[in-house]
Structure formats: structure tokens, C-alpha cells
Coordinates of N, CA and C in Angstrom, one line a residue:
M1 N 205.2 197.0 127.4 CA 205.1 195.7 127.9 C 204.5 194.8 126.8
T2 N 205.0 193.6 126.6 CA 204.5 192.7 125.6 C 203.7 191.6 126.3
T3 N 202.6 191.3 125.8 CA 201.7 190.3 126.3 C 202.0 189.0 125.6
C4 N 202.2 187.9 126.3 CA 202.5 186.6 125.6 C 201.4 185.7 126.1
L5 N 200.7 185.1 125.2 CA 199.7 184.1 125.5 C 200.1 182.8 124.9
P6 N 200.9 182.0 125.6 CA 201.3 180.7 125.0 C 200.1 179.7 125.0
S7 N 200.1 178.9 124.0 CA 199.1 177.9 123.8 C 199.7 176.5 123.5
K8 N 199.1 175.5 123.9 CA 199.6 174.1 123.6 C 198.4 173.4 123.0
V9 N 198.7 172.7 121.8 CA 197.7 171.9 121.1 C 198.2 170.5 121.0
D10 N 197.4 169.5 121.5 CA 197.7 168.1 121.4 C 196.8 167.5 120.5
G11 N 197.3 166.9 119.4 CA 196.5 166.1 118.5 C 196.7 164.6 118.6
T12 N 196.1 163.9 117.8 CA 196.3 162.4 117.9 C 197.6 162.0 117.3
R13 N 198.1 162.7 116.3 CA 199.4 162.3 115.7 C 200.5 163.3 115.9
E14 N 200.3 164.5 116.5 CA 201.4 165.4 116.7 C 200.9 166.5 117.7
S15 N 201.8 167.3 118.2 CA 201.4 168.4 119.1 C 202.2 169.6 118.7
A16 N 201.8 170.8 119.3 CA 202.4 172.0 119.0 C 202.3 173.0 120.2
I17 N 203.3 173.8 120.3 CA 203.4 174.8 121.3 C 203.5 176.2 120.6
M18 N 202.6 177.1 120.8 CA 202.7 178.4 120.1 C 202.9 179.5 121.1
K19 N 203.7 180.4 120.7 CA 203.9 181.7 121.4 C 203.5 182.8 120.5
L20 N 203.8 184.0 121.0 CA 203.4 185.2 120.2 C 204.0 185.2 118.8
R21 N 205.3 184.8 118.7 CA 206.0 184.9 117.4 C 206.7 183.6 117.0
E22 N 206.5 182.5 117.8 CA 207.2 181.2 117.5 C 206.1 180.1 117.6
C23 N 206.4 179.0 116.9 CA 205.6 177.8 116.9 C 206.5 176.6 116.8
Y24 N 206.4 175.7 117.8 CA 207.2 174.5 117.8 C 206.3 173.3 117.7
I25 N 206.6 172.4 116.7 CA 205.8 171.2 116.5 C 206.6 170.0 116.8
Q26 N 205.9 169.0 117.2 CA 206.6 167.7 117.4 C 205.7 166.6 116.7
Q27 N 206.3 166.0 115.7 CA 205.5 165.1 114.9 C 205.5 163.7 115.6
Y28 N 204.5 162.9 115.3 CA 204.3 161.6 115.9 C 205.6 160.7 115.9
G29 N 206.3 160.7 114.7 CA 207.5 159.9 114.6 C 208.6 160.3 115.5
N30 N 208.6 161.6 115.9 CA 209.7 162.1 116.7 C 209.4 162.0 118.2
T31 N 208.3 161.6 118.6 CA 207.9 161.5 120.0 C 208.4 160.2 120.6
T32 N 209.0 160.3 121.7 CA 209.6 159.1 122.4 C 208.4 158.3 122.9
K33 N 208.6 157.0 122.9 CA 207.6 156.0 123.3 C 208.2 155.3 124.5
P34 N 208.0 155.8 125.7 CA 208.6 155.2 126.9 C 207.8 154.0 127.3
V35 N 208.5 153.0 127.8 CA 207.9 151.8 128.3 C 208.3 151.7 129.8
W36 N 207.4 151.6 130.7 CA 207.7 151.5 132.1 C 207.8 150.1 132.5
N37 N 209.0 149.8 133.0 CA 209.3 148.5 133.6 C 210.2 148.7 134.8
P38 N 209.7 148.5 136.0 CA 210.4 148.8 137.2 C 211.7 147.9 137.4
G39 N 211.8 146.8 136.6 CA 213.0 145.9 136.7 C 214.2 146.4 136.0
I40 N 214.1 147.4 135.1 CA 215.2 147.8 134.3 C 215.4 149.4 134.4
P41 N 216.6 149.9 134.3 CA 216.8 151.4 134.3 C 216.0 152.0 133.1
Q42 N 215.6 153.2 133.3 CA 214.9 154.0 132.3 C 215.9 154.5 131.3
P43 N 215.8 154.1 130.0 CA 216.8 154.5 129.0 C 216.6 155.9 128.5
V44 N 215.4 156.5 128.7 CA 215.1 157.8 128.2 C 215.2 158.9 129.3
D45 N 216.0 159.9 129.0 CA 216.2 161.0 130.0 C 215.1 162.1 129.6
F46 N 214.0 162.1 130.4 CA 212.9 163.0 130.0 C 213.3 164.5 130.4
F47 N 214.3 164.7 131.1 CA 214.7 166.1 131.5 C 215.8 166.6 130.6
E48 N 216.2 165.9 129.6 CA 217.1 166.3 128.6 C 216.5 167.4 127.7
G49 N 217.2 168.5 127.4 CA 216.7 169.6 126.6 C 216.4 169.2 125.2

């Protein structure tokens, strides 16, 4: 049996998700900047992979 202890780190400029053998980072420039306006449709699909 393999034990997996995932961790998530949020920084002020980027974030990371770490698993036992993988690490995924998202830099600040690649992060979507949603703007909530109830009068227009949301252009960002947050459930997209």
C-alpha cells in the first residue's frame, strides 16, 4: 500500500500542489482573474480541465 499525502501551498505570487512524486505549480501570470458582474455571462469556465 502506498501512502499519499498531498499538500497545497498558496503564495502571494503563485501556488503549488505537491503529491508523493509530482509537483504542479501555477505562476501568477497564468492565474485567471475573474471579474464578477451579474449583468453579463461569465466568460471563464472554472470547471474546464
